[in-house]
PDB file of C-alpha atoms and ligand atoms in Angstrom:
ATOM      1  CA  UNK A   1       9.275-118.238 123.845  1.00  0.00           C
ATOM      2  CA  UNK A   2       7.734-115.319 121.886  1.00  0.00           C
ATOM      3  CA  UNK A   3       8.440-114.851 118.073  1.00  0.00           C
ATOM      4  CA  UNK A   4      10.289-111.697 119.408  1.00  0.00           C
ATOM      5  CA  UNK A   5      12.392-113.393 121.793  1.00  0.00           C
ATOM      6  CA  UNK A   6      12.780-115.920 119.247  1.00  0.00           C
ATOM      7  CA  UNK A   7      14.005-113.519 116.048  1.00  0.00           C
ATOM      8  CA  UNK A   8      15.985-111.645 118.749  1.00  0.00           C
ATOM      9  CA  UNK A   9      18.098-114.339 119.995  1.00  0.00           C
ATOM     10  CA  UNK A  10      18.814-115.734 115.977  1.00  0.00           C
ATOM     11  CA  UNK A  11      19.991-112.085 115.187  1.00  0.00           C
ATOM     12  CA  UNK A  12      22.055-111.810 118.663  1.00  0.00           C
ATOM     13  CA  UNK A  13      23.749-114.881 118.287  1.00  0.00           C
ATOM     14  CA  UNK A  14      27.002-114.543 116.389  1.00  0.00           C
ATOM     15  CA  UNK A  15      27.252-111.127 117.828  1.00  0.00           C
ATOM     16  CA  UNK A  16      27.973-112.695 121.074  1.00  0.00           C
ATOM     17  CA  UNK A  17      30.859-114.283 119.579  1.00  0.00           C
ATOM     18  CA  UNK A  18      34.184-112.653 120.433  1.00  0.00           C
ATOM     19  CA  UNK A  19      36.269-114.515 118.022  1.00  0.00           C
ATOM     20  CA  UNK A  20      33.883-113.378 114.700  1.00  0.00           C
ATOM     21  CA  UNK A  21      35.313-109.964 114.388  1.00  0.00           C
ATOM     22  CA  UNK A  22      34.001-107.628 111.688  1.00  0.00           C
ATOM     23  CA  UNK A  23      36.310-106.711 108.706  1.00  0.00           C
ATOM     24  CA  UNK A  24      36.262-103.532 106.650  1.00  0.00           C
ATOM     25  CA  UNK A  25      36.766-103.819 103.110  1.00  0.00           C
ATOM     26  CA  UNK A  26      38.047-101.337 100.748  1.00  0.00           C
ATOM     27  CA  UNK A  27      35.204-101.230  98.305  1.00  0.00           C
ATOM     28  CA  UNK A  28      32.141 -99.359 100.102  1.00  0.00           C
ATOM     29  CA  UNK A  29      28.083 -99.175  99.932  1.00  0.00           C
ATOM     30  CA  UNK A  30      28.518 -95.447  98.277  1.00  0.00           C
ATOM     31  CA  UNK A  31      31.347 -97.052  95.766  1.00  0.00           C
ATOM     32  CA  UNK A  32      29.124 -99.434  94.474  1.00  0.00           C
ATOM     33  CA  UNK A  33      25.972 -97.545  94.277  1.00  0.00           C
ATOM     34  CA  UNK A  34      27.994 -94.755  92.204  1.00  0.00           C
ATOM     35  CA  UNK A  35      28.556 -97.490  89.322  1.00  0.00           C
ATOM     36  CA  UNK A  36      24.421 -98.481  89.656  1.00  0.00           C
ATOM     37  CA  UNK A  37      23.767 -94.631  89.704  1.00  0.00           C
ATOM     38  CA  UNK A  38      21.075 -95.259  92.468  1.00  0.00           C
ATOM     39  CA  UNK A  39      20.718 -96.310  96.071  1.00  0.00           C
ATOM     40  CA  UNK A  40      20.454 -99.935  97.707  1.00  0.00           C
ATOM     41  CA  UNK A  41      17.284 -99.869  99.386  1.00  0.00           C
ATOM     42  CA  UNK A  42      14.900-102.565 100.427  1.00  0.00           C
ATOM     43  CA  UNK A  43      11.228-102.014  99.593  1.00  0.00           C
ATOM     44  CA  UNK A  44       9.337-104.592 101.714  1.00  0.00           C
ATOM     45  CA  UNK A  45       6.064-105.512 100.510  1.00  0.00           C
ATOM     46  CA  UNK A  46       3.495-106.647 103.264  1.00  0.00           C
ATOM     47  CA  UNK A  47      -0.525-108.016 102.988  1.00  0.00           C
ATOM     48  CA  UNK A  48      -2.378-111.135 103.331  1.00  0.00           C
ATOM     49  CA  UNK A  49      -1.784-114.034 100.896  1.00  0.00           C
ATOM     50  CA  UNK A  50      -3.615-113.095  97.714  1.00  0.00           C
ATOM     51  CA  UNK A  51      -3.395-108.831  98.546  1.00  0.00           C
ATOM     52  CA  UNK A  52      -1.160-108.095  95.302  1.00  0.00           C
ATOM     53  CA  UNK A  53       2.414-108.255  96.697  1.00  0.00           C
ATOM     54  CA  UNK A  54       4.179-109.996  94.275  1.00  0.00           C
ATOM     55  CA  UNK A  55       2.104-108.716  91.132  1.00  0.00           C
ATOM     56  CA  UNK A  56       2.878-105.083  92.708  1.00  0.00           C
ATOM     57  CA  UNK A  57       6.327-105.830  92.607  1.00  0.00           C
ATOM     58  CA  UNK A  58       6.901-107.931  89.839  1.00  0.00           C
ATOM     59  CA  UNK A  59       5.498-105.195  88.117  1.00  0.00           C
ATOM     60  CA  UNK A  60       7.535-102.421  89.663  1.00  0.00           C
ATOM     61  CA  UNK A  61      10.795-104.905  89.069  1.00  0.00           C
ATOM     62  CA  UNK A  62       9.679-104.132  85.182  1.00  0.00           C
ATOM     63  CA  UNK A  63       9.560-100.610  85.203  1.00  0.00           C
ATOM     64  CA  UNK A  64      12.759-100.122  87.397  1.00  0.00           C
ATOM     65  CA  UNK A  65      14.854-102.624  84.733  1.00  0.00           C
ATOM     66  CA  UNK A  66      13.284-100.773  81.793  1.00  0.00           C
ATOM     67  CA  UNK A  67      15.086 -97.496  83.407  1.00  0.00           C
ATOM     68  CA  UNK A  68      18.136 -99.108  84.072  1.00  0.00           C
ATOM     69  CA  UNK A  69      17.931 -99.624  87.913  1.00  0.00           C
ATOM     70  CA  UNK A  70      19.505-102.519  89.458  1.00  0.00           C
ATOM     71  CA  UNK A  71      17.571-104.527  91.215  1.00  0.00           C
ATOM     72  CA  UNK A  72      16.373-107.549  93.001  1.00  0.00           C
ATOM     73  CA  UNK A  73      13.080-109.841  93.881  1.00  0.00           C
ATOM     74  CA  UNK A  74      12.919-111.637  96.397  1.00  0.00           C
ATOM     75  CA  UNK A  75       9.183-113.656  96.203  1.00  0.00           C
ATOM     76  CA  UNK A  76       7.997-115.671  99.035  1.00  0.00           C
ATOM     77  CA  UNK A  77       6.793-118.404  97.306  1.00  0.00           C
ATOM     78  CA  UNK A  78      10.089-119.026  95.791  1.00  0.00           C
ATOM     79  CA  UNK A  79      12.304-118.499  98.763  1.00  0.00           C
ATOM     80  CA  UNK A  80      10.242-121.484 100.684  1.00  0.00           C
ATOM     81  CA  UNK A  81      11.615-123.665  97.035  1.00  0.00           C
ATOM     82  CA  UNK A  82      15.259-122.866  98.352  1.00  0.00           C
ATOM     83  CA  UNK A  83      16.641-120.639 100.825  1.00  0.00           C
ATOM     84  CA  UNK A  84      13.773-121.377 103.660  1.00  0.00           C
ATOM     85  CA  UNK A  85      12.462-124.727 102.419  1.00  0.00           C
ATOM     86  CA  UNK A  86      12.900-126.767 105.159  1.00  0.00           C
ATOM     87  CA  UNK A  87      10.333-123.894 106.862  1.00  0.00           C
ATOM     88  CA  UNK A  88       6.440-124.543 107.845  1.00  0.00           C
ATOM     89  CA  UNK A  89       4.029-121.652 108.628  1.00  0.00           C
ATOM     90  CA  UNK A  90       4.466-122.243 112.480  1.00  0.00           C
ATOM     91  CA  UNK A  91       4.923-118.455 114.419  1.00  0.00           C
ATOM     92  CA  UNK A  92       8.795-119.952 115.477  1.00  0.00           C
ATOM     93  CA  UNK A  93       9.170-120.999 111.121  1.00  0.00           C
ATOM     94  CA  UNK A  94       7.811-117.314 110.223  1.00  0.00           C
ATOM     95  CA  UNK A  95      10.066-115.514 112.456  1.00  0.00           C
ATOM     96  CA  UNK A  96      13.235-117.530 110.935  1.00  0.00           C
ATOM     97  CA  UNK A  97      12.075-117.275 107.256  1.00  0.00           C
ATOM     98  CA  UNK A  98      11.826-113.250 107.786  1.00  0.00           C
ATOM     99  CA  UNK A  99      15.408-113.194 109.960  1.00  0.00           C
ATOM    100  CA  UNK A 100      16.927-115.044 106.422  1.00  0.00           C
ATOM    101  CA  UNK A 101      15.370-113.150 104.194  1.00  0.00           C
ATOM    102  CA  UNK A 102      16.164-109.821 105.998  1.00  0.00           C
ATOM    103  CA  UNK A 103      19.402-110.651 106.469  1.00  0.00           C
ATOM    104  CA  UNK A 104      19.723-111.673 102.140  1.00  0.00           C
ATOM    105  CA  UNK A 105      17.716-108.109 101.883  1.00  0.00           C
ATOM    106  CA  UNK A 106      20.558-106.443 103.452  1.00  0.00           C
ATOM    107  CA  UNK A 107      23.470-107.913 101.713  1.00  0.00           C
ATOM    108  CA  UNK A 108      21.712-107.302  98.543  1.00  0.00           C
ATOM    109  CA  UNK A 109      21.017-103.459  99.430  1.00  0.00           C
ATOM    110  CA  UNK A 110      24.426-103.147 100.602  1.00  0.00           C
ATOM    111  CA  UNK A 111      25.730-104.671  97.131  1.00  0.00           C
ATOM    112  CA  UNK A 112      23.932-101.687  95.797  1.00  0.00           C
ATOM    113  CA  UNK A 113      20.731-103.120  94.620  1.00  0.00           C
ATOM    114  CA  UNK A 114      16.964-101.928  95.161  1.00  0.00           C
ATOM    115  CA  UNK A 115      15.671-105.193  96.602  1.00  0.00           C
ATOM    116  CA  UNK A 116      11.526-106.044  96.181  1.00  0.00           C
ATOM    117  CA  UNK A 117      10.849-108.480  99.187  1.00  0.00           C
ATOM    118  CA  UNK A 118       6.992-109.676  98.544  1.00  0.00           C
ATOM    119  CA  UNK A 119       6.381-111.904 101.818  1.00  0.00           C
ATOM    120  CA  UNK A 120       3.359-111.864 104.046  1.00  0.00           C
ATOM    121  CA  UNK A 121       5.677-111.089 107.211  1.00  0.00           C
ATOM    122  CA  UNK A 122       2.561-110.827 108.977  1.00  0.00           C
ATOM    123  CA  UNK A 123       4.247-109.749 112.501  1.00  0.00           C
ATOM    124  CA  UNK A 124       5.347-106.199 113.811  1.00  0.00           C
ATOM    125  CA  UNK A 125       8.348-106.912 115.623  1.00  0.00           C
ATOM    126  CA  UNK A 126       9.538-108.773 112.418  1.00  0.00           C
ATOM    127  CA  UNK A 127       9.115-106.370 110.056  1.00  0.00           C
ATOM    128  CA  UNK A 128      11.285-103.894 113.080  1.00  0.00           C
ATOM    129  CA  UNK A 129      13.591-105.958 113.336  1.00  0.00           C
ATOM    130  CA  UNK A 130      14.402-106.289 110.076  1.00  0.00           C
ATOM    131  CA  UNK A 131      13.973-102.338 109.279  1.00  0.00           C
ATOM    132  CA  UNK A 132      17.316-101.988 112.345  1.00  0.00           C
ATOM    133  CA  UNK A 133      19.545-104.363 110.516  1.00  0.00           C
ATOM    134  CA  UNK A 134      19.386-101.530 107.524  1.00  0.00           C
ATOM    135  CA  UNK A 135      21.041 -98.209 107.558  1.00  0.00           C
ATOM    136  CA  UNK A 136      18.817 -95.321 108.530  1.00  0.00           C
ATOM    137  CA  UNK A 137      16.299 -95.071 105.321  1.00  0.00           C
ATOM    138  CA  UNK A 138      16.813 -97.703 103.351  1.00  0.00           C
ATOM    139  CA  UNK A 139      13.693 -99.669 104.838  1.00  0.00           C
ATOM    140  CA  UNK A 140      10.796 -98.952 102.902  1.00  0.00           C
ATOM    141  CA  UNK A 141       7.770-100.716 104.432  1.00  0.00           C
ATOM    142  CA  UNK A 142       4.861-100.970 101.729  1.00  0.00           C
ATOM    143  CA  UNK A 143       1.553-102.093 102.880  1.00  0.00           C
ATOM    144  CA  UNK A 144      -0.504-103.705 100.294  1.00  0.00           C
ATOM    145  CA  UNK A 145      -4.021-103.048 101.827  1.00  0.00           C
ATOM    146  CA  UNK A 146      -6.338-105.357 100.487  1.00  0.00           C
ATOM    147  CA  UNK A 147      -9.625-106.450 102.767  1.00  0.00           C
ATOM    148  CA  UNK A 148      -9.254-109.931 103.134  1.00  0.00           C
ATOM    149  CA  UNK A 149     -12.861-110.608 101.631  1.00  0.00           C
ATOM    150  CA  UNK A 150     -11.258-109.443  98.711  1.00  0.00           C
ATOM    151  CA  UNK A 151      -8.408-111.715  98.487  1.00  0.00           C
ATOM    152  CA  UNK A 152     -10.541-114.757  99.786  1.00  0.00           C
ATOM    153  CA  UNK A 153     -12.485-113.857  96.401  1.00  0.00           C
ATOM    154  CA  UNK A 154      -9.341-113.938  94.544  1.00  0.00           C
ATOM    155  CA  UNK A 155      -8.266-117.018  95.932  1.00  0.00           C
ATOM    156  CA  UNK A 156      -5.828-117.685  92.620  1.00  0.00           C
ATOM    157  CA  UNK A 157      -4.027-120.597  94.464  1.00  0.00           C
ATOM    158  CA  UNK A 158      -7.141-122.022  95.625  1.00  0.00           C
ATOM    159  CA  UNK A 159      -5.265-121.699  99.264  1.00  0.00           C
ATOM    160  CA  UNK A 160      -8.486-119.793 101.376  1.00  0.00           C
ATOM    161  CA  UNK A 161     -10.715-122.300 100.480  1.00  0.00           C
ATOM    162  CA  UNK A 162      -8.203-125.441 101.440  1.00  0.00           C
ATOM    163  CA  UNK A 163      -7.911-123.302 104.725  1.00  0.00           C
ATOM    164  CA  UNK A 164     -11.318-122.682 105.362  1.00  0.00           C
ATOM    165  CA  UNK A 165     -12.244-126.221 105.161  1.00  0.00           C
ATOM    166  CA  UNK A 166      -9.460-127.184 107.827  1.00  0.00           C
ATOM    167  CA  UNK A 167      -6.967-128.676 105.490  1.00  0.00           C
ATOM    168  CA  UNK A 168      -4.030-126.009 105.884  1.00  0.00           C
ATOM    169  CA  UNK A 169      -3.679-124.727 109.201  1.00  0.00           C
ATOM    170  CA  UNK A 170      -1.966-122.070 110.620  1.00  0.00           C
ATOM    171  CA  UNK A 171      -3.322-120.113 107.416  1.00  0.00           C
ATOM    172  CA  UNK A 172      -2.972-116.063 107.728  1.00  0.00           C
ATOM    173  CA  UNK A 173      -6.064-113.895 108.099  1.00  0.00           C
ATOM    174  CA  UNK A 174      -8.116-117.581 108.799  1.00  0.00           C
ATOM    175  CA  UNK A 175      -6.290-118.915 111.371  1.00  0.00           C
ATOM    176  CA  UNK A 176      -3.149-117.036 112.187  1.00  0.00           C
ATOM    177  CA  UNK A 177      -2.878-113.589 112.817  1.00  0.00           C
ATOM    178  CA  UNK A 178      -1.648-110.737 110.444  1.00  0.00           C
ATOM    179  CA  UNK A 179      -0.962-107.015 111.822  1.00  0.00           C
ATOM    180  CA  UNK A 180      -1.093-104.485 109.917  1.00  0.00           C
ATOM    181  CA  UNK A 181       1.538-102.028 110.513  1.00  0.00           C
ATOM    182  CA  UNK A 182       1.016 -98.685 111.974  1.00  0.00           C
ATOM    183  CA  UNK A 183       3.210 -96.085 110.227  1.00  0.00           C
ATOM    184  CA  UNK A 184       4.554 -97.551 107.081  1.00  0.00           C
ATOM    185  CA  UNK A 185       6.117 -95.455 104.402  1.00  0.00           C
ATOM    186  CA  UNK A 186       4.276 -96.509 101.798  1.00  0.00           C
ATOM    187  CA  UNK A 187       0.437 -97.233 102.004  1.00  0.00           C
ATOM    188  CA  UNK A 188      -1.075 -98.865  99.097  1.00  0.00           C
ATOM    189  CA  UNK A 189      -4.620 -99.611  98.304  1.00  0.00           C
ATOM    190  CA  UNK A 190      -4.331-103.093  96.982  1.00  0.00           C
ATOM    191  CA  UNK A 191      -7.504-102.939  94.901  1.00  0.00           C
ATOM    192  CA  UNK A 192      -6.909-100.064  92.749  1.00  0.00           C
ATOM    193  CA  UNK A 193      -5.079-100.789  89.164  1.00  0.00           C
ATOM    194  CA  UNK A 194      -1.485-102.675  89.317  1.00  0.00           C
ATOM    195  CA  UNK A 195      -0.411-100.012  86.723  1.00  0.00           C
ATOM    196  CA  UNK A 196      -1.311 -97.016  89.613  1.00  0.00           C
ATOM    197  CA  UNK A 197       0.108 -98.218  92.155  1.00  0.00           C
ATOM    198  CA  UNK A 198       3.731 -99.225  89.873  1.00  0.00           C
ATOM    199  CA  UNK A 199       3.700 -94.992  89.411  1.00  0.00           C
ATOM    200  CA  UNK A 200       2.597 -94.280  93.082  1.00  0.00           C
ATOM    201  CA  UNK A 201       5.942 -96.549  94.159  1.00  0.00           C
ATOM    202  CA  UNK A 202       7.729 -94.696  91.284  1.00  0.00           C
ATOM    203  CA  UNK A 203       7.067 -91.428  92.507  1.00  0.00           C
ATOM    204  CA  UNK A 204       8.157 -92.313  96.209  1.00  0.00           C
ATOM    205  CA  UNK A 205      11.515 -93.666  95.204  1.00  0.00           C
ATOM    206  CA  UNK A 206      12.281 -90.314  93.500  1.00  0.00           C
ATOM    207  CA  UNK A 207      11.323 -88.112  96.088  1.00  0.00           C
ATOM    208  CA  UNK A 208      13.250 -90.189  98.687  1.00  0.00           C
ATOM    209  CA  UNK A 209      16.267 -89.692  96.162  1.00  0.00           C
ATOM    210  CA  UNK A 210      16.737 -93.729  96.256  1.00  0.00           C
ATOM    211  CA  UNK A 211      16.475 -93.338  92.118  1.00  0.00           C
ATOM    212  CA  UNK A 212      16.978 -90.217  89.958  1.00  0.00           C
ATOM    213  CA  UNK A 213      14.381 -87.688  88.918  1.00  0.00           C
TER     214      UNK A 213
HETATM  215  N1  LIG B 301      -0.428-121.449 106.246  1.00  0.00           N
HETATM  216  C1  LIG B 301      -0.116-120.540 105.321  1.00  0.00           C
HETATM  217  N2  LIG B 301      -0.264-119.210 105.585  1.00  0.00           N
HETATM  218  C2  LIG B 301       0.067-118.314 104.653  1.00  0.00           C
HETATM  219  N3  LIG B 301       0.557-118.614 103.416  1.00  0.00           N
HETATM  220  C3  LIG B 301       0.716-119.915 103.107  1.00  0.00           C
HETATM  221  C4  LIG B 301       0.383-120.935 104.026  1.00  0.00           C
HETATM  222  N4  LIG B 301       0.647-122.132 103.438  1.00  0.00           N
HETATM  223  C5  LIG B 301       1.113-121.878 102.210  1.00  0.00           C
HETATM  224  N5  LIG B 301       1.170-120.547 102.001  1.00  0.00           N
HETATM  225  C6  LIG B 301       1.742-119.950 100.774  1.00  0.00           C
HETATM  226  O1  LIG B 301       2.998-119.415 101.181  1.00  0.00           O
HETATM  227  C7  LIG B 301       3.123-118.055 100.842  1.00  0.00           C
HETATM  228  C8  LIG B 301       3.560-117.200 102.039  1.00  0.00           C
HETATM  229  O2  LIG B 301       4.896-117.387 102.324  1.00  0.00           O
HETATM  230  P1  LIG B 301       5.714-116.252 103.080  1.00  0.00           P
HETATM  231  O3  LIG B 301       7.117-116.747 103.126  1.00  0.00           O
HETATM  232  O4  LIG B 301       5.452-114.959 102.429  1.00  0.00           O
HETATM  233  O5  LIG B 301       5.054-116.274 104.537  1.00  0.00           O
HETATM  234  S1  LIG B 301       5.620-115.612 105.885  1.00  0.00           S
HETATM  235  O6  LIG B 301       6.080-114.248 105.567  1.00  0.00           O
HETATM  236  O7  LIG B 301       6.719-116.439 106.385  1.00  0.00           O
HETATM  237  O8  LIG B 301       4.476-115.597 106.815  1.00  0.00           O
HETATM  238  C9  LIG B 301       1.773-117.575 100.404  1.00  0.00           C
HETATM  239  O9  LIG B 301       2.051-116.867  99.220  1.00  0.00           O
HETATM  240  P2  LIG B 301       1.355-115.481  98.823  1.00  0.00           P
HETATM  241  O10 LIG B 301      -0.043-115.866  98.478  1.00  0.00           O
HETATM  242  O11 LIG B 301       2.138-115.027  97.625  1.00  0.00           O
HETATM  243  O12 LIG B 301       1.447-114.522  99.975  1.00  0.00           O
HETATM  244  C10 LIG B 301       0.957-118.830 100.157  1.00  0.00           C
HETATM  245  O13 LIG B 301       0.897-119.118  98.790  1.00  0.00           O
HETATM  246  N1  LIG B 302      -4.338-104.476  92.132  1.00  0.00           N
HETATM  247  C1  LIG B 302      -4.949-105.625  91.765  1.00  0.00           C
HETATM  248  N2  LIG B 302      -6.205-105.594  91.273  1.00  0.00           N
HETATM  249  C2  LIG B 302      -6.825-106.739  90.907  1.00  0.00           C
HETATM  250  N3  LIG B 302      -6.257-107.967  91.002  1.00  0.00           N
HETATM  251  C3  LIG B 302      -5.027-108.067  91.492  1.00  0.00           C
HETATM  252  C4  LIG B 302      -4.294-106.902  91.891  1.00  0.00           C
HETATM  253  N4  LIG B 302      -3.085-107.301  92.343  1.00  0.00           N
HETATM  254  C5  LIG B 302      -3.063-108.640  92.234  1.00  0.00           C
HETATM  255  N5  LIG B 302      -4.217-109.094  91.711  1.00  0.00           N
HETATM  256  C6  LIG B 302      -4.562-110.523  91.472  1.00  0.00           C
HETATM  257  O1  LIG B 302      -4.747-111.089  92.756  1.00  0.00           O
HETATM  258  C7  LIG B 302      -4.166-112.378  92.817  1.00  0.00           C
HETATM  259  C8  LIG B 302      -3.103-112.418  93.917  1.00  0.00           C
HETATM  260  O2  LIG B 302      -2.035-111.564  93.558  1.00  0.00           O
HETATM  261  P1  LIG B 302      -0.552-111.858  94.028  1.00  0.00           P
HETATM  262  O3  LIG B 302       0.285-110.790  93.469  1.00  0.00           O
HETATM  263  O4  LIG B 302      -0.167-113.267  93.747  1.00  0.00           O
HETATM  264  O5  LIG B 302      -0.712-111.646  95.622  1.00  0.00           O
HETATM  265  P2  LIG B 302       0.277-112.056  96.802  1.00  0.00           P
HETATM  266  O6  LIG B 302       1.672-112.084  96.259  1.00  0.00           O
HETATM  267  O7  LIG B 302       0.094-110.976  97.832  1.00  0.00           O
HETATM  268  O8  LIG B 302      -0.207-113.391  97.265  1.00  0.00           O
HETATM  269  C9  LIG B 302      -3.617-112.668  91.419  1.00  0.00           C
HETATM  270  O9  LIG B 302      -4.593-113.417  90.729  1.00  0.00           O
HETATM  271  C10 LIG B 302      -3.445-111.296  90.811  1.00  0.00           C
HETATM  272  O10 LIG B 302      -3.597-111.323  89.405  1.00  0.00           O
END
């Protein structure tokens, strides 16, 4: 089975149940973001291990708080520590770790909050997937660009090397696949200054209207 197939028939499946029936409640999306003054929206950070993701939005998390936004991280690393760590890096253990973590993202934009997901989520369908369970344009796929010579050189967790000497498999870039995505909203290059890139995200949240001017 395909990681499509696979992510597909986890998000079908309690949909096909006729006895879960959906209930309404009286305190809406719009309700909540009016007391946050701001719009849920999930900004979901994508790149190889070692591209910036979770420096990028750790430091965007920063500026967001120091202007009184409410929002939310949610770091691969520390996900696999709780949430998904019973997963591996098989295709089958990606495509679950991305269908829990999408599914978190969307609860947490729909409690109001602008959510910073910072996880390789190396496949297309995925990262789709995940962009239909949110309302029309409150996806915000960011692409942290950053050549993978680059972030071999970086290497902070000593990970590329361990890979390229055959003692972590299934390693992205070395031996699993990442793909880029074709359209994203946001396209960053993941080598120019942390600090740019924090005002570049800035200045797309305000002229999507997901935080004020
Ligand atoms: N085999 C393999 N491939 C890629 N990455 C690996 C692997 N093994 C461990 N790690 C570490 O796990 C982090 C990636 O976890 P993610 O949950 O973001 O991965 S995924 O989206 O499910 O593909 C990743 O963190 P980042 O470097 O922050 O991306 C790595 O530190
Ligand atoms: N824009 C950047 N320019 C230079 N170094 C960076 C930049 N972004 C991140 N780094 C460094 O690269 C390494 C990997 O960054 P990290 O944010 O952990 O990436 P990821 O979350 O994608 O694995 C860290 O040592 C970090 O300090």
């Amino acid at each position: 089975m395909t990681d499509i197939n696979l992510l597909q028939q986890a998000t079908e499946s309690n949909s096909a149940n006729p006895d879960i029936v959906w209930h309404e409640h009286a305190v809406r999306r719009e309700d909540r973001e009016k007391l946050h003054g701001h719009q849920g929206a999930v900004l979901w950070f994508t790149g190889l291990s070692g591209s910036g993701k979770s420096s990028i939005a750790g430091a965007l998390e920063q500026a967001l708080h120091h202007i009184g936004v409410s929002t939310y991280l949610l770091d691969g690393d520390n996900v696999r520590h709780g949430l998904s760590r019973d997963l591996g890096f098989s295709d089958g253990d990606r495509v679950e770790n991305i269908r829990r973590v999408g599914e978190v993202a969307k609860l947490m934009q729909d409690a109001g909050l602008i959510v910073l997901s910072a996880f390789i989520s190396p496949h297309r369908h995925e990262r789709q997937l995940v962009r239909e369970l949110l309302p029309e344009g409150r996806f915000i796929e960011v692409f942290v660009d950053t050549p993978l010579a680059v972030c071999e050189q970086r290497d902070p967790k000593g990970l590329y090397k361990k890979a390229r000497a055959g003692e972590i498999k299934n390693f992205t870039g070395i031996s699993s696949a990442y793909e880029a995505p074709e359209q994203p909203e946001v396209h960053l290059n993941g080598e120019q200054l942390v600090t740019n890139l924090v005002a570049q995200m800035l200045d797309v949240l305000r002229h999507n209207a997901i935080i004020k001017p």
